[in-house]
Short mmCIF file of C-alpha atoms in Angstrom, two decimals:
data_model
loop_
_atom_site.label_atom_id
_atom_site.label_comp_id
_atom_site.label_asym_id
_atom_site.label_seq_id
_atom_site.Cartn_x
_atom_site.Cartn_y
_atom_site.Cartn_z
CA VAL A 1 -6.36 2.71 -1.59
CA MET A 2 -3.24 0.58 -1.95
CA PHE A 3 -5.02 -2.44 -0.44
CA SER A 4 -7.97 -1.95 -2.80
CA LEU A 5 -5.68 -1.71 -5.83
CA ILE A 6 -3.80 -4.84 -4.78
CA LEU A 7 -7.14 -6.64 -4.27
CA LEU A 8 -8.37 -5.60 -7.73
CA ILE A 9 -5.11 -6.60 -9.43
CA LEU A 10 -5.08 -9.95 -7.59
CA ASN A 11 -8.68 -10.78 -8.51
CA ALA A 12 -8.17 -9.68 -12.11
CA SER A 13 -5.12 -11.95 -12.28
CA ILE A 14 -7.15 -14.85 -10.86
CA LEU A 15 -9.94 -14.30 -13.39
CA TYR A 16 -7.48 -14.11 -16.26
CA GLY A 17 -5.73 -17.27 -15.03
CA ILE A 18 -9.00 -19.18 -14.76
CA LYS A 19 -10.08 -17.99 -18.22
CA TYR A 20 -6.74 -19.11 -19.65
CA TYR A 21 -7.11 -22.50 -17.95
CA LEU A 22 -10.68 -22.99 -19.26
CA TYR A 23 -9.62 -22.18 -22.82
CA ALA A 24 -6.64 -24.52 -22.48
CA GLN A 25 -9.01 -27.29 -21.39
CA ALA A 26 -11.32 -26.51 -24.32
CA ASN A 27 -8.38 -26.74 -26.72
CA LYS A 28 -7.41 -30.08 -25.22
CA GLN A 29 -10.95 -31.42 -25.60
CA ILE A 30 -11.05 -30.34 -29.25
CA GLU A 31 -7.71 -32.05 -29.86
CA ASP A 32 -9.00 -35.24 -28.22
CA VAL A 33 -12.13 -35.24 -30.40
CA LYS A 34 -10.01 -34.49 -33.45
CA THR A 35 -7.86 -37.56 -32.74
CA ILE A 36 -10.95 -39.77 -32.38
CA VAL A 37 -12.57 -38.52 -35.61
CA LEU A 38 -9.40 -38.73 -37.69
CA ASN A 39 -8.80 -42.29 -36.54
CA ARG A 40 -12.23 -43.18 -37.95
CA VAL A 41 -12.13 -41.12 -41.12
CA ILE A 42 -8.60 -41.86 -42.25
CA THR A 43 -9.01 -45.62 -42.74
CA PRO A 44 -8.12 -48.04 -45.51
CA ASN A 45 -11.80 -48.97 -45.80
CA GLU A 46 -12.86 -47.81 -49.27
CA HIS A 47 -16.56 -47.85 -48.43
CA LEU A 48 -16.42 -45.42 -45.50
CA ASP A 49 -19.77 -43.68 -45.16
CA LEU A 50 -19.17 -40.19 -43.78
CA SER A 51 -22.91 -39.59 -43.58
CA ASN A 52 -23.36 -42.37 -41.05
CA LYS A 53 -24.56 -40.84 -37.75
CA GLU A 54 -22.72 -43.48 -35.77
CA LEU A 55 -19.47 -41.94 -36.96
CA ILE A 56 -19.90 -39.01 -34.57
CA SER A 57 -22.54 -40.41 -32.24
CA ASP A 58 -20.19 -40.82 -29.28
CA VAL A 59 -18.87 -37.24 -29.34
CA PRO A 60 -18.90 -36.06 -25.71
CA LEU A 61 -22.09 -33.97 -25.60
CA LYS A 62 -21.59 -33.09 -21.95
CA GLN A 63 -18.56 -31.12 -23.00
CA ASN A 64 -20.69 -29.09 -25.47
CA ILE A 65 -18.67 -30.27 -28.46
CA SER A 66 -20.30 -30.74 -31.85
CA ILE A 67 -19.00 -31.79 -35.28
CA ARG A 68 -19.87 -31.05 -38.88
CA ILE A 69 -18.47 -32.77 -41.98
CA LEU A 70 -18.79 -31.05 -45.38
CA LYS A 71 -17.79 -31.79 -48.94
CA GLU A 72 -15.66 -29.36 -50.90
CA ASN A 73 -18.76 -27.91 -52.59
CA GLY A 74 -20.29 -27.07 -49.19
CA LYS A 75 -22.74 -29.96 -48.98
CA VAL A 76 -23.16 -31.22 -45.42
CA LEU A 77 -22.38 -34.92 -45.16
CA ASN A 78 -22.82 -35.32 -41.44
CA LYS A 79 -23.20 -33.21 -38.34
CA SER A 80 -24.18 -33.37 -34.71
CA LYS A 81 -27.75 -32.41 -34.01
CA GLU A 82 -26.50 -29.61 -31.72
CA PHE A 83 -24.43 -28.05 -34.48
CA ASN A 84 -26.32 -24.88 -35.46
CA TYR A 85 -23.45 -22.46 -35.98
CA LYS A 86 -22.58 -20.45 -39.07
CA ILE A 87 -18.84 -20.92 -39.17
CA THR A 88 -17.21 -20.43 -42.55
CA ILE A 89 -14.60 -22.74 -43.98
CA LYS A 90 -11.41 -20.83 -44.60
CA GLU A 91 -7.70 -21.08 -44.07
CA PRO A 92 -5.64 -21.53 -42.02
CA PHE A 93 -6.74 -25.08 -41.35
CA ASP A 94 -5.98 -27.20 -38.31
CA LYS A 95 -5.70 -24.15 -36.07
CA ILE A 96 -7.87 -23.48 -33.04
CA LYS A 97 -9.73 -20.17 -33.19
CA LYS A 98 -12.12 -18.21 -31.02
CA ILE A 99 -15.29 -16.51 -32.21
CA LYS A 100 -18.34 -14.82 -30.72
CA GLU A 101 -21.57 -15.56 -32.54
CA ASP A 102 -24.96 -14.28 -31.31
CA ASP A 103 -23.67 -13.84 -27.75
CA LYS A 104 -22.19 -17.34 -27.95
CA HIS A 105 -18.52 -17.84 -27.23
CA LEU A 106 -17.13 -20.57 -29.45
CA VAL A 107 -13.80 -22.31 -29.83
CA TYR A 108 -13.45 -24.21 -33.09
CA LYS A 109 -11.06 -25.87 -35.49
CA ASN A 110 -11.40 -26.36 -39.26
CA MET A 111 -9.64 -29.32 -40.86
CA LYS A 112 -9.21 -30.42 -44.44
CA ILE A 113 -8.53 -34.07 -45.25
CA GLN A 114 -8.43 -36.24 -48.37
CA THR A 115 -10.61 -39.34 -48.69
CA LYS A 116 -10.79 -41.90 -51.47
CA GLU A 117 -14.55 -41.83 -51.79
CA TYR A 118 -15.39 -38.14 -51.20
CA GLY A 119 -12.17 -36.40 -52.16
CA SER A 120 -11.44 -33.26 -50.14
CA VAL A 121 -13.55 -33.13 -47.00
CA TYR A 122 -13.82 -30.41 -44.37
CA ILE A 123 -14.35 -31.23 -40.71
CA GLN A 124 -15.43 -28.62 -38.17
CA ILE A 125 -15.11 -29.27 -34.42
CA VAL A 126 -16.80 -26.64 -32.27
CA LYS A 127 -16.71 -26.20 -28.49
CA TYR A 128 -19.57 -24.15 -27.02
CA MET A 129 -18.20 -22.24 -24.00
CA ASP A 130 -21.59 -21.54 -22.38
CA ASN A 131 -20.91 -23.40 -19.12
CA GLU A 132 -17.44 -21.93 -18.80
CA TYR A 133 -18.66 -18.35 -19.27
CA ASP A 134 -21.51 -18.91 -16.83
CA PHE A 135 -18.92 -20.02 -14.31
CA MET A 136 -16.78 -16.97 -15.14
CA ASN A 137 -19.74 -14.62 -14.71
CA ILE A 138 -20.65 -16.13 -11.34
CA LEU A 139 -17.03 -15.98 -10.23
CA PHE A 140 -16.75 -12.37 -11.44
CA ALA A 141 -19.89 -11.40 -9.48
CA LEU A 142 -18.59 -13.08 -6.33
CA MET A 143 -15.21 -11.41 -6.69
CA ALA A 144 -16.86 -8.03 -7.33
CA ILE A 145 -18.88 -8.43 -4.13
CA ALA A 146 -15.75 -9.55 -2.28
CA ASP A 147 -13.82 -6.55 -3.67
CA PHE A 148 -16.57 -4.16 -2.57
CA ILE A 149 -16.68 -5.66 0.92
CA GLY A 150 -12.88 -5.65 1.05
CA MET A 151 -12.72 -1.98 0.03
CA ILE A 152 -15.31 -0.95 2.63
CA ALA A 153 -13.53 -3.03 5.27
CA SER A 154 -10.15 -1.56 4.29
CA ILE A 155 -11.54 1.98 4.56
CA ILE A 156 -13.07 1.34 7.99
CA LEU A 157 -10.12 -0.64 9.35
CA GLY A 158 -7.65 1.75 7.76
CA TYR A 159 -9.38 4.72 9.41
CA ILE A 160 -9.43 3.00 12.81
CA ILE A 161 -5.85 1.76 12.60
CA SER A 162 -4.45 5.02 11.21
CA LYS A 163 -6.30 7.01 13.87
CA LYS A 164 -4.88 4.75 16.56
CA MET A 165 -1.39 4.96 15.05
CA LEU A 166 -1.53 8.76 14.73
CA GLU A 167 -2.93 9.30 18.24
CA PRO A 168 0.59 9.58 19.81
CA ILE A 169 1.50 12.17 17.20
CA ASP A 170 -1.62 14.14 18.09
CA ARG A 171 -0.61 14.00 21.75
CA ILE A 172 2.88 15.20 20.85
CA THR A 173 1.43 18.06 18.82
CA LYS A 174 -0.95 19.13 21.60
CA ALA A 175 1.79 18.87 24.22
CA ALA A 176 4.11 20.97 22.05
CA ASP A 177 1.37 23.60 21.63
CA ASN A 178 0.75 23.76 25.40
CA ILE A 179 4.43 24.08 26.35
CA SER A 180 5.79 27.62 26.72
CA ILE A 181 8.53 29.38 28.69
CA ASN A 182 6.11 29.71 31.59
CA ASN A 183 4.82 26.14 31.35
CA LEU A 184 7.43 23.44 31.01
CA LYS A 185 5.60 20.92 33.17
CA GLY A 186 3.65 19.32 30.33
CA ARG A 187 4.73 15.83 29.30
CA ILE A 188 3.58 13.26 26.78
CA GLU A 189 1.95 10.14 28.17
CA VAL A 190 3.95 7.36 26.52
CA THR A 191 2.14 4.00 26.38
CA GLY A 192 1.91 1.03 24.06
CA PRO A 193 4.61 -1.06 22.37
CA ASP A 194 8.22 0.03 22.06
CA ASP A 195 7.98 1.41 18.54
CA GLU A 196 9.12 4.56 16.74
CA LEU A 197 6.28 6.69 18.13
CA LYS A 198 7.02 5.66 21.71
CA ARG A 199 10.71 6.44 21.20
CA LEU A 200 9.71 9.79 19.71
CA GLY A 201 7.57 10.54 22.79
CA ASP A 202 10.42 9.54 25.12
CA THR A 203 12.85 11.74 23.20
CA PHE A 204 10.42 14.65 23.34
CA ASN A 205 9.97 14.24 27.11
CA LYS A 206 13.74 14.07 27.62
CA MET A 207 14.15 17.25 25.59
CA ILE A 208 11.54 19.05 27.72
CA ASN A 209 13.28 17.76 30.88
CA ARG A 210 16.56 19.25 29.67
CA LEU A 211 14.83 22.53 28.88
CA GLN A 212 13.20 22.50 32.33
CA GLU A 213 16.55 21.88 34.03
CA SER A 214 18.22 24.60 31.98
CA PHE A 215 15.44 27.07 32.73
CA ASP A 216 15.53 26.19 36.46
CA ARG A 217 19.29 26.77 36.53
CA GLN A 218 18.79 30.06 34.77
CA VAL A 219 16.16 31.15 37.31
CA GLN A 220 18.36 29.98 40.18
CA PHE A 221 21.37 31.83 38.76
CA VAL A 222 19.42 35.06 38.38
CA SER A 223 18.11 34.68 41.95
CA ASP A 224 21.59 33.98 43.35
CA ALA A 225 23.17 36.81 41.38
CA SER A 226 20.50 39.26 42.53
CA HIS A 227 20.98 38.19 46.13
CA GLU A 228 24.78 38.37 46.00
CA LEU A 229 24.83 41.77 44.21
CA ARG A 230 22.27 43.34 46.49
CA THR A 231 24.74 43.83 49.40
CA PRO A 232 27.59 45.65 47.55
CA ILE A 233 25.08 47.76 45.66
CA ALA A 234 23.46 48.72 48.95
CA VAL A 235 26.87 49.64 50.44
CA ILE A 236 27.81 51.72 47.39
CA GLN A 237 24.45 53.42 47.46
CA GLY A 238 24.81 54.17 51.21
CA TYR A 239 28.26 55.74 50.87
CA ALA A 240 27.12 57.69 47.80
CA ASN A 241 24.30 59.16 49.90
CA LEU A 242 26.84 59.90 52.68
CA ILE A 243 29.03 61.80 50.23
CA ASP A 244 26.03 63.68 48.93
CA ARG A 245 25.04 64.77 52.41
CA TRP A 246 28.30 65.37 54.32
CA GLY A 247 31.24 64.39 52.11
CA LYS A 248 31.35 67.76 50.38
CA ASP A 249 32.37 69.49 53.64
CA ASP A 250 33.86 66.56 55.66
CA ARG A 251 37.19 65.51 54.18
CA ALA A 252 37.47 62.38 56.35
CA ALA A 253 33.94 61.18 55.45
CA LEU A 254 34.70 61.78 51.77
CA GLU A 255 37.89 59.71 51.82
CA LYS A 256 36.24 56.96 53.85
CA SER A 257 33.30 56.78 51.42
CA ILE A 258 35.55 56.75 48.35
CA HIS A 259 37.67 53.93 49.84
CA ALA A 260 34.55 51.91 50.71
CA ILE A 261 33.04 52.41 47.24
CA LYS A 262 36.27 51.31 45.54
CA THR A 263 36.49 48.26 47.81
CA GLU A 264 32.89 47.23 47.17
CA THR A 265 33.31 47.85 43.45
CA SER A 266 36.33 45.54 43.41
CA ASN A 267 34.41 42.94 45.41
CA MET A 268 31.43 43.23 43.06
CA THR A 269 33.71 42.84 40.03
CA ASN A 270 35.22 39.70 41.57
CA LEU A 271 31.76 38.42 42.41
CA VAL A 272 30.49 38.99 38.87
CA GLU A 273 33.47 37.09 37.45
CA LYS A 274 32.77 34.14 39.77
CA LEU A 275 29.10 34.16 38.85
CA LEU A 276 29.96 34.09 35.15
CA PHE A 277 32.39 31.22 35.86
CA ILE A 278 29.64 29.28 37.61
CA ALA A 279 27.18 30.04 34.78
CA LYS A 280 29.59 28.60 32.22
CA GLY A 281 30.04 25.50 34.35
CA ASN A 282 26.29 24.96 34.71
CA SER A 283 25.73 25.31 30.96
CA GLY A 284 28.36 22.65 30.23
CA ASN A 285 30.60 25.04 28.27
CA GLN A 286 33.42 24.83 30.81
CA ARG A 287 34.82 21.86 32.68
CA ILE A 288 35.16 22.50 36.39
#
């Protein structure tokens, strides 16, 4: 979407720039024709014939420029044969204007000059922008097609690239879903360039490795503790059974069993303290 918006804004800017350039060129052409006409009209010759066709015969027709010369009462003194526009004479004079007439885009300038023979005379210079707008329409169509192709390409490429970019995240998500307390063997397959996603996968794998090590130590500790506590518990249980059977009547057996139980209880207490000391060392909470 962002690429498409940038493409549209860029093409719109190009079209606007070309349109501005074409109108600037049209204004320059009108000014050039104005200079030529004024050099011929404003002359010390008292017998200047403004109705003479040769006066405007060399106006550049290829540039779609035409001229009309009128008297103050509206009578046409001279005009190009291509001049068939209905442009009114009104102020402000000597200013380039734009107008749309019957689907025709025109750029024109009205001028008012004083002559000795005809008095006040109006001169109209009109630039027909047909070729320029045809060029703009063709350019607009080409850019519209290019924009459409660019949008489709951006959608397809964006889908492919985003899917490829998000694939490691999908693997991380699936690996996280598959990992549980009973299954810490799953790892993320980290491939590709050394970017943020690869570093994320490496960090995730390191975290699972630490969890695996911690869980293995926990299992080992429980196994060792069970093994070490099994012997004193068995001794205590044996002497307790001895007391239950014969210690009630045999004073010597009773005292021997009580002494053994107290000894094993002390040993078991010492053993439990050592196991807790080792557990703290393995968890990193205590420096050994």
